[in-house]
């Protein structure tokens, strides 16, 4: 058995100082770029935020748009412009200066988008024309104010457009490497574009990316994985999956288990460093109102995936204390534990878990806000707050 605070060599390439992961969490703290093509840009405040949390074994930075067509939520960053790369360099430098390791999550939201924040007012794109009924995104309303708007009906991507998207992801990975990231994670969960293609109910296409066979409906993800691994190298690419997830109005898929095991085997053959499992059933709605309701994979199913995937497994889903995290590691089914919300209010989470210090809680109203450092970088380390005076 391994200890939560033991080191780990991720993908045989990237040394981690412990088994604790800070997962990607959208926080809407970007700045506006100087040009329309700049998109939303990472900034010095974000560099401070990630630098404060660099004691994590691995930080996976919040999802970044690979292209303007994949911009599903206002105030979220991208990795497709020079300004964005410069902004992310502030972040990676801060994390590395504090001895941390950081990957960037790459995403395209597909149909979970709204024309008010897409280039030239164009509509969203998706695997088919099926709208994500009941889901909403953070965009501009008719009065121009930001708020949660219903996701609009998508235009189906053509076969050539899907193929071209592979190159877009590869370019985004190259941009991430030039911005100083140690690796990247592909967001193939939560009802976003990859997930839309892999769902056998939603994907009714009849081309080579269609849902008629396992190979076809996973082809898009596999082509992107191959391209990104070629760009970043084996051992520096992860993939996030959410088997059984319902977020983004995803229909229940009777082939979920079959697809998951196929993905594990194929990703294992492609030099993928880890599979990041987020298996929380969340209702339709939006990222601000969604409640997390963990639904953990059957251990027998996870053991089957473990047998065919040579990389690491990261578990993410409601972890709040050392005991439960260690118990999960003790199953031998996973290698790393991701703590999501606890990292918001506890920049020194590793030390708090190690010493049994109490965890602070963040005000949920500050999760997604334009109030700068409030609820973002203003949380003190345990021994810098009230506890320091008590110790003295």
Tab-separated table of C-alpha atoms in Angstrom:
chain	number	residue	atom	x	y	z
A	1	UNK	CA	0.000	0.000	0.000
A	2	UNK	CA	1.104	3.547	-0.702
A	3	UNK	CA	0.780	6.583	1.504
A	4	UNK	CA	-1.019	9.764	0.461
A	5	UNK	CA	2.201	11.694	1.005
A	6	UNK	CA	4.517	9.363	-0.907
A	7	UNK	CA	6.135	10.455	-4.141
A	8	UNK	CA	4.959	9.164	-7.521
A	9	UNK	CA	6.596	9.100	-10.958
A	10	UNK	CA	3.740	10.028	-13.270
A	11	UNK	CA	3.903	8.320	-16.634
A	12	UNK	CA	7.445	7.255	-15.834
A	13	UNK	CA	8.449	10.832	-16.618
A	14	UNK	CA	7.015	13.464	-14.271
A	15	UNK	CA	8.043	13.261	-10.572
A	16	UNK	CA	5.295	14.193	-8.091
A	17	UNK	CA	6.131	14.964	-4.466
A	18	UNK	CA	2.897	13.460	-3.112
A	19	UNK	CA	-0.298	11.725	-4.277
A	20	UNK	CA	-2.519	14.800	-3.863
A	21	UNK	CA	-3.953	16.473	-6.967
A	22	UNK	CA	-5.558	19.862	-7.338
A	23	UNK	CA	-8.096	19.223	-10.130
A	24	UNK	CA	-9.220	21.771	-12.723
A	25	UNK	CA	-11.784	24.212	-11.368
A	26	UNK	CA	-13.213	27.077	-13.392
A	27	UNK	CA	-13.019	30.311	-11.374
A	28	UNK	CA	-13.767	33.086	-13.949
A	29	UNK	CA	-10.909	35.386	-12.921
A	30	UNK	CA	-9.433	36.132	-16.354
A	31	UNK	CA	-8.756	39.553	-17.875
A	32	UNK	CA	-10.032	40.757	-21.221
A	33	UNK	CA	-7.460	40.703	-23.993
A	34	UNK	CA	-6.503	43.840	-25.867
A	35	UNK	CA	-7.665	42.435	-29.197
A	36	UNK	CA	-10.876	40.574	-30.080
A	37	UNK	CA	-8.763	37.578	-31.092
A	38	UNK	CA	-6.979	37.503	-27.713
A	39	UNK	CA	-9.914	35.938	-25.881
A	40	UNK	CA	-9.981	35.851	-22.092
A	41	UNK	CA	-6.444	36.038	-20.733
A	42	UNK	CA	-4.828	34.544	-17.602
A	43	UNK	CA	-3.269	37.178	-15.349
A	44	UNK	CA	-1.072	37.879	-12.334
A	45	UNK	CA	-3.932	37.222	-9.904
A	46	UNK	CA	-4.311	33.724	-11.319
A	47	UNK	CA	-0.547	33.230	-11.021
A	48	UNK	CA	-0.769	34.072	-7.314
A	49	UNK	CA	-3.686	31.654	-6.846
A	50	UNK	CA	-1.927	28.690	-8.436
A	51	UNK	CA	1.430	29.536	-6.858
A	52	UNK	CA	-0.182	29.457	-3.407
A	53	UNK	CA	-1.257	25.845	-4.046
A	54	UNK	CA	2.017	24.533	-5.472
A	55	UNK	CA	2.540	22.043	-2.638
A	56	UNK	CA	0.077	19.726	-4.405
A	57	UNK	CA	1.751	16.786	-6.070
A	58	UNK	CA	0.046	17.828	-9.296
A	59	UNK	CA	-1.986	20.889	-10.230
A	60	UNK	CA	-4.276	20.567	-13.241
A	61	UNK	CA	-5.141	24.115	-14.225
A	62	UNK	CA	-8.681	25.087	-15.138
A	63	UNK	CA	-10.042	24.202	-18.566
A	64	UNK	CA	-8.704	26.318	-21.413
A	65	UNK	CA	-10.391	26.798	-24.787
A	66	UNK	CA	-8.413	25.316	-27.656
A	67	UNK	CA	-10.205	27.598	-30.108
A	68	UNK	CA	-12.653	30.488	-30.018
A	69	UNK	CA	-15.389	28.180	-31.324
A	70	UNK	CA	-15.148	26.193	-28.097
A	71	UNK	CA	-15.697	29.149	-25.753
A	72	UNK	CA	-18.686	28.020	-23.727
A	73	UNK	CA	-18.457	30.205	-20.616
A	74	UNK	CA	-17.596	33.885	-20.284
A	75	UNK	CA	-14.478	34.817	-18.301
A	76	UNK	CA	-12.807	31.450	-18.842
A	77	UNK	CA	-9.293	31.304	-20.338
A	78	UNK	CA	-8.018	29.996	-23.628
A	79	UNK	CA	-4.687	28.756	-24.966
A	80	UNK	CA	-5.018	29.780	-28.605
A	81	UNK	CA	-3.628	33.349	-28.655
A	82	UNK	CA	-0.225	34.886	-27.942
A	83	UNK	CA	-1.719	36.983	-25.125
A	84	UNK	CA	-3.125	33.881	-23.466
A	85	UNK	CA	0.199	32.077	-23.706
A	86	UNK	CA	1.928	35.040	-22.070
A	87	UNK	CA	-0.667	35.048	-19.306
A	88	UNK	CA	-0.283	31.338	-18.681
A	89	UNK	CA	3.508	31.787	-18.514
A	90	UNK	CA	2.939	33.929	-15.411
A	91	UNK	CA	1.064	30.980	-13.898
A	92	UNK	CA	3.557	28.238	-14.752
A	93	UNK	CA	6.489	30.372	-13.609
A	94	UNK	CA	4.779	30.983	-10.255
A	95	UNK	CA	4.059	27.285	-9.724
A	96	UNK	CA	7.550	26.195	-10.725
A	97	UNK	CA	9.115	28.896	-8.563
A	98	UNK	CA	7.354	27.270	-5.599
A	99	UNK	CA	8.485	23.783	-6.599
A	100	UNK	CA	5.187	22.621	-8.092
A	101	UNK	CA	4.108	20.649	-11.156
A	102	UNK	CA	1.279	21.856	-13.370
A	103	UNK	CA	-0.690	20.463	-16.325
A	104	UNK	CA	-3.280	22.391	-18.343
A	105	UNK	CA	-6.708	20.979	-19.113
A	106	UNK	CA	-7.714	21.440	-22.754
A	107	UNK	CA	-11.378	21.542	-23.748
A	108	UNK	CA	-13.890	22.313	-26.416
A	109	UNK	CA	-17.407	22.590	-25.019
A	110	UNK	CA	-19.204	21.636	-28.233
A	111	UNK	CA	-22.946	22.191	-27.916
A	112	UNK	CA	-22.717	23.695	-24.412
A	113	UNK	CA	-22.309	27.233	-25.718
A	114	UNK	CA	-24.162	30.416	-26.644
A	115	UNK	CA	-23.793	32.696	-29.660
A	116	UNK	CA	-23.375	35.820	-27.497
A	117	UNK	CA	-19.800	34.837	-26.571
A	118	UNK	CA	-18.807	33.047	-29.778
A	119	UNK	CA	-16.962	34.771	-32.673
A	120	UNK	CA	-19.187	36.863	-34.948
A	121	UNK	CA	-22.291	35.658	-33.133
A	122	UNK	CA	-22.017	32.193	-34.618
A	123	UNK	CA	-23.870	29.341	-32.930
A	124	UNK	CA	-22.321	26.396	-31.121
A	125	UNK	CA	-21.164	23.236	-32.864
A	126	UNK	CA	-21.683	19.650	-31.789
A	127	UNK	CA	-21.683	16.016	-32.739
A	128	UNK	CA	-25.281	16.390	-34.023
A	129	UNK	CA	-27.976	19.075	-34.050
A	130	UNK	CA	-29.411	17.822	-30.734
A	131	UNK	CA	-29.666	20.650	-28.221
A	132	UNK	CA	-28.608	20.224	-24.587
A	133	UNK	CA	-32.124	20.752	-23.268
A	134	UNK	CA	-32.144	21.911	-19.663
A	135	UNK	CA	-28.497	23.018	-19.583
A	136	UNK	CA	-27.305	26.600	-19.431
A	137	UNK	CA	-24.017	28.434	-19.853
A	138	UNK	CA	-22.532	31.709	-18.575
A	139	UNK	CA	-23.078	34.169	-21.426
A	140	UNK	CA	-24.684	37.481	-22.396
A	141	UNK	CA	-28.438	37.950	-22.189
A	142	UNK	CA	-30.573	40.121	-24.511
A	143	UNK	CA	-29.694	43.146	-22.355
A	144	UNK	CA	-25.976	42.454	-22.679
A	145	UNK	CA	-25.555	41.441	-19.051
A	146	UNK	CA	-23.741	38.278	-18.119
A	147	UNK	CA	-25.866	35.513	-16.688
A	148	UNK	CA	-26.892	31.919	-17.281
A	149	UNK	CA	-28.405	31.447	-20.725
A	150	UNK	CA	-29.893	28.246	-22.168
A	151	UNK	CA	-27.405	26.398	-24.365
A	152	UNK	CA	-28.367	26.953	-27.992
A	153	UNK	CA	-29.023	24.341	-30.655
A	154	UNK	CA	-25.712	23.321	-32.245
A	155	UNK	CA	-24.687	22.965	-35.857
A	156	UNK	CA	-23.287	19.485	-36.539
A	157	UNK	CA	-19.593	19.486	-37.349
A	158	UNK	CA	-18.765	18.160	-40.787
A	159	UNK	CA	-16.376	15.249	-41.143
A	160	UNK	CA	-13.644	17.589	-42.373
A	161	UNK	CA	-14.249	19.952	-39.456
A	162	UNK	CA	-13.830	17.125	-36.956
A	163	UNK	CA	-10.567	16.107	-38.614
A	164	UNK	CA	-9.391	19.722	-38.533
A	165	UNK	CA	-10.232	19.900	-34.829
A	166	UNK	CA	-7.497	17.320	-34.210
A	167	UNK	CA	-4.952	19.818	-35.452
A	168	UNK	CA	-6.484	22.554	-33.309
A	169	UNK	CA	-5.978	20.447	-30.177
A	170	UNK	CA	-2.411	19.636	-31.221
A	171	UNK	CA	-1.687	23.349	-31.660
A	172	UNK	CA	-3.183	24.105	-28.260
A	173	UNK	CA	-0.931	21.448	-26.718
A	174	UNK	CA	2.074	23.036	-28.416
A	175	UNK	CA	1.014	26.414	-27.041
A	176	UNK	CA	0.723	24.920	-23.551
A	177	UNK	CA	4.225	23.479	-23.817
A	178	UNK	CA	5.620	26.852	-24.904
A	179	UNK	CA	3.774	28.487	-21.992
A	180	UNK	CA	5.713	26.262	-19.587
A	181	UNK	CA	3.202	23.564	-18.647
A	182	UNK	CA	4.573	20.160	-17.649
A	183	UNK	CA	1.789	18.360	-19.502
A	184	UNK	CA	-1.846	18.583	-20.553
A	185	UNK	CA	-5.147	16.886	-19.760
A	186	UNK	CA	-7.857	16.356	-22.377
A	187	UNK	CA	-11.325	17.084	-20.979
A	188	UNK	CA	-13.371	14.150	-22.285
A	189	UNK	CA	-15.962	14.312	-19.494
A	190	UNK	CA	-19.014	16.312	-18.334
A	191	UNK	CA	-20.927	16.372	-21.586
A	192	UNK	CA	-18.388	18.438	-23.529
A	193	UNK	CA	-17.329	17.752	-27.115
A	194	UNK	CA	-15.405	14.485	-26.702
A	195	UNK	CA	-18.116	13.123	-24.419
A	196	UNK	CA	-20.762	14.068	-26.974
A	197	UNK	CA	-19.006	11.979	-29.613
A	198	UNK	CA	-18.496	8.966	-27.341
A	199	UNK	CA	-22.106	8.690	-26.189
A	200	UNK	CA	-23.795	5.956	-28.252
A	201	UNK	CA	-27.254	7.504	-27.807
A	202	UNK	CA	-26.355	11.088	-28.656
A	203	UNK	CA	-23.943	10.274	-31.493
A	204	UNK	CA	-26.200	9.347	-34.405
A	205	UNK	CA	-23.712	10.359	-37.096
A	206	UNK	CA	-23.118	8.029	-40.039
A	207	UNK	CA	-19.584	9.111	-41.010
A	208	UNK	CA	-16.306	7.725	-39.673
A	209	UNK	CA	-16.875	9.625	-36.415
A	210	UNK	CA	-20.375	8.194	-36.033
A	211	UNK	CA	-21.906	6.180	-33.248
A	212	UNK	CA	-22.421	2.980	-35.174
A	213	UNK	CA	-19.325	1.339	-33.743
A	214	UNK	CA	-17.067	1.724	-30.721
A	215	UNK	CA	-14.113	2.590	-32.921
A	216	UNK	CA	-15.992	5.304	-34.795
A	217	UNK	CA	-17.504	7.136	-31.848
A	218	UNK	CA	-14.162	7.159	-29.988
A	219	UNK	CA	-12.112	7.958	-33.096
A	220	UNK	CA	-12.103	11.727	-32.502
A	221	UNK	CA	-10.656	11.361	-29.010
A	222	UNK	CA	-8.076	8.799	-30.127
A	223	UNK	CA	-6.890	10.938	-33.016
A	224	UNK	CA	-6.490	13.907	-30.671
A	225	UNK	CA	-4.657	11.767	-28.094
A	226	UNK	CA	-2.224	10.568	-30.750
A	227	UNK	CA	-1.601	14.121	-31.963
A	228	UNK	CA	-1.147	15.566	-28.470
A	229	UNK	CA	1.126	12.752	-27.276
A	230	UNK	CA	3.233	13.325	-30.403
A	231	UNK	CA	3.455	17.009	-29.452
A	232	UNK	CA	4.106	16.675	-25.699
A	233	UNK	CA	5.615	13.209	-25.512
A	234	UNK	CA	4.491	10.017	-23.725
A	235	UNK	CA	3.843	10.343	-20.009
A	236	UNK	CA	2.754	13.975	-20.178
A	237	UNK	CA	-0.834	13.642	-21.376
A	238	UNK	CA	-3.851	12.729	-19.242
A	239	UNK	CA	-7.517	12.202	-20.083
A	240	UNK	CA	-10.505	13.044	-17.901
A	241	UNK	CA	-13.566	10.800	-18.117
A	242	UNK	CA	-16.935	10.809	-16.342
A	243	UNK	CA	-18.561	7.395	-16.811
A	244	UNK	CA	-22.285	7.512	-16.021
A	245	UNK	CA	-22.138	11.325	-15.766
A	246	UNK	CA	-25.292	13.239	-16.679
A	247	UNK	CA	-24.011	16.812	-16.622
A	248	UNK	CA	-24.617	18.718	-19.850
A	249	UNK	CA	-27.914	16.913	-20.495
A	250	UNK	CA	-26.091	13.739	-21.495
A	251	UNK	CA	-28.475	10.835	-22.162
A	252	UNK	CA	-28.014	7.570	-20.274
A	253	UNK	CA	-25.804	5.325	-22.384
A	254	UNK	CA	-26.347	1.535	-22.151
A	255	UNK	CA	-22.811	1.006	-23.463
A	256	UNK	CA	-21.052	3.066	-20.791
A	257	UNK	CA	-19.109	0.188	-19.232
A	258	UNK	CA	-18.104	-1.223	-22.593
A	259	UNK	CA	-16.919	2.195	-23.736
A	260	UNK	CA	-14.981	2.842	-20.528
A	261	UNK	CA	-13.051	-0.427	-20.741
A	262	UNK	CA	-12.323	0.118	-24.429
A	263	UNK	CA	-11.007	3.610	-23.663
A	264	UNK	CA	-8.814	2.331	-20.837
A	265	UNK	CA	-7.226	-0.247	-23.116
A	266	UNK	CA	-6.718	2.124	-26.033
A	267	UNK	CA	-5.373	4.968	-23.920
A	268	UNK	CA	-2.971	2.574	-22.255
A	269	UNK	CA	-1.521	1.704	-25.651
A	270	UNK	CA	-0.987	5.356	-26.538
A	271	UNK	CA	1.366	6.521	-23.798
A	272	UNK	CA	-1.292	8.327	-21.762
A	273	UNK	CA	0.028	9.106	-18.275
A	274	UNK	CA	-3.254	8.936	-16.387
A	275	UNK	CA	-7.006	8.623	-16.527
A	276	UNK	CA	-8.727	11.186	-14.319
A	277	UNK	CA	-12.072	9.790	-13.181
A	278	UNK	CA	-14.842	12.205	-12.351
A	279	UNK	CA	-17.938	10.118	-11.857
A	280	UNK	CA	-20.407	12.407	-10.192
A	281	UNK	CA	-24.024	12.468	-11.249
A	282	UNK	CA	-24.920	16.123	-11.556
A	283	UNK	CA	-28.278	17.524	-12.628
A	284	UNK	CA	-28.878	19.640	-15.678
A	285	UNK	CA	-28.502	23.356	-15.101
A	286	UNK	CA	-25.207	25.201	-14.812
A	287	UNK	CA	-21.832	24.941	-13.112
A	288	UNK	CA	-22.858	27.315	-10.318
A	289	UNK	CA	-26.041	25.551	-9.186
A	290	UNK	CA	-24.997	21.942	-9.788
A	291	UNK	CA	-24.759	19.830	-6.662
A	292	UNK	CA	-22.163	17.076	-6.492
A	293	UNK	CA	-23.626	13.641	-5.898
A	294	UNK	CA	-20.817	11.072	-6.007
A	295	UNK	CA	-21.544	7.775	-7.736
A	296	UNK	CA	-18.436	5.683	-7.436
A	297	UNK	CA	-17.524	3.128	-10.025
A	298	UNK	CA	-18.008	-0.477	-9.114
A	299	UNK	CA	-14.668	-1.811	-7.884
A	300	UNK	CA	-14.923	-4.817	-10.164
A	301	UNK	CA	-15.287	-2.532	-13.183
A	302	UNK	CA	-12.387	-0.356	-12.089
A	303	UNK	CA	-10.246	-3.462	-11.527
A	304	UNK	CA	-10.913	-4.500	-15.135
A	305	UNK	CA	-9.824	-1.080	-16.335
A	306	UNK	CA	-6.763	-1.262	-14.102
A	307	UNK	CA	-5.754	-4.522	-15.757
A	308	UNK	CA	-5.613	-2.973	-19.238
A	309	UNK	CA	-4.361	0.552	-18.479
A	310	UNK	CA	-0.699	0.872	-17.530
A	311	UNK	CA	-0.846	4.490	-16.402
A	312	UNK	CA	-2.151	6.039	-13.197
A	313	UNK	CA	-5.746	6.508	-12.115
A	314	UNK	CA	-6.834	9.716	-10.386
A	315	UNK	CA	-10.022	9.644	-8.322
A	316	UNK	CA	-11.989	12.880	-8.011
A	317	UNK	CA	-15.313	13.203	-6.264
A	318	UNK	CA	-16.104	14.635	-2.877
A	319	UNK	CA	-12.821	13.964	-1.050
A	320	UNK	CA	-12.601	16.147	2.052
A	321	UNK	CA	-10.323	14.359	4.502
A	322	UNK	CA	-7.142	12.331	4.741
A	323	UNK	CA	-8.834	9.169	6.017
A	324	UNK	CA	-11.118	8.654	3.058
A	325	UNK	CA	-8.396	9.554	0.589
A	326	UNK	CA	-6.011	7.044	2.149
A	327	UNK	CA	-8.704	4.367	2.227
A	328	UNK	CA	-9.221	4.873	-1.498
A	329	UNK	CA	-5.504	4.491	-2.154
A	330	UNK	CA	-5.505	1.364	-0.001
A	331	UNK	CA	-7.866	-0.346	-2.457
A	332	UNK	CA	-4.940	-0.532	-4.868
A	333	UNK	CA	-7.258	0.607	-7.665
A	334	UNK	CA	-6.059	4.198	-7.899
A	335	UNK	CA	-2.793	6.080	-7.546
A	336	UNK	CA	-3.678	9.720	-6.940
A	337	UNK	CA	-6.490	11.541	-5.130
A	338	UNK	CA	-7.958	14.849	-6.330
A	339	UNK	CA	-9.373	17.288	-3.774
A	340	UNK	CA	-11.579	19.862	-5.509
A	341	UNK	CA	-13.501	22.322	-3.354
A	342	UNK	CA	-11.173	21.956	-0.326
A	343	UNK	CA	-8.437	23.553	-2.447
A	344	UNK	CA	-10.463	26.726	-2.894
A	345	UNK	CA	-10.169	27.841	0.741
A	346	UNK	CA	-7.055	25.874	1.723
A	347	UNK	CA	-3.979	26.831	-0.289
A	348	UNK	CA	-1.912	24.789	2.182
A	349	UNK	CA	-4.168	21.739	1.904
A	350	UNK	CA	-1.289	19.249	1.884
A	351	UNK	CA	0.020	20.495	5.236
A	352	UNK	CA	-3.464	20.618	6.742
A	353	UNK	CA	-4.127	17.019	5.752
A	354	UNK	CA	-0.717	15.851	6.955
A	355	UNK	CA	-1.034	17.463	10.396
A	356	UNK	CA	-4.770	17.025	10.912
A	357	UNK	CA	-5.399	20.759	10.959
A	358	UNK	CA	-9.008	21.876	10.331
A	359	UNK	CA	-10.044	22.869	6.851
A	360	UNK	CA	-11.465	26.272	6.008
A	361	UNK	CA	-14.597	26.545	3.859
A	362	UNK	CA	-15.169	29.025	1.069
A	363	UNK	CA	-18.309	31.065	0.546
A	364	UNK	CA	-19.902	29.489	-2.524
A	365	UNK	CA	-20.992	32.903	-3.785
A	366	UNK	CA	-17.318	33.694	-4.491
A	367	UNK	CA	-16.641	30.618	-6.636
A	368	UNK	CA	-17.442	32.492	-9.859
A	369	UNK	CA	-17.133	36.213	-9.357
A	370	UNK	CA	-15.442	39.366	-10.620
A	371	UNK	CA	-14.470	40.486	-7.113
A	372	UNK	CA	-10.765	39.926	-7.695
A	373	UNK	CA	-8.923	38.313	-4.807
A	374	UNK	CA	-12.039	37.938	-2.625
A	375	UNK	CA	-12.675	34.236	-2.167
A	376	UNK	CA	-9.726	33.506	-4.441
A	377	UNK	CA	-6.281	34.473	-3.132
A	378	UNK	CA	-7.243	35.904	0.260
A	379	UNK	CA	-7.287	32.602	2.198
A	380	UNK	CA	-4.365	32.402	4.643
A	381	UNK	CA	-2.306	29.329	5.304
A	382	UNK	CA	-3.254	27.687	8.606
A	383	UNK	CA	-0.196	28.917	10.500
A	384	UNK	CA	-0.576	32.419	9.049
A	385	UNK	CA	-4.133	32.872	10.285
A	386	UNK	CA	-5.770	32.614	13.702
A	387	UNK	CA	-3.974	29.357	14.337
A	388	UNK	CA	-0.619	31.152	14.300
A	389	UNK	CA	-1.689	33.300	17.237
A	390	UNK	CA	-2.949	30.223	19.082
A	391	UNK	CA	0.368	28.424	18.580
A	392	UNK	CA	2.264	31.473	19.806
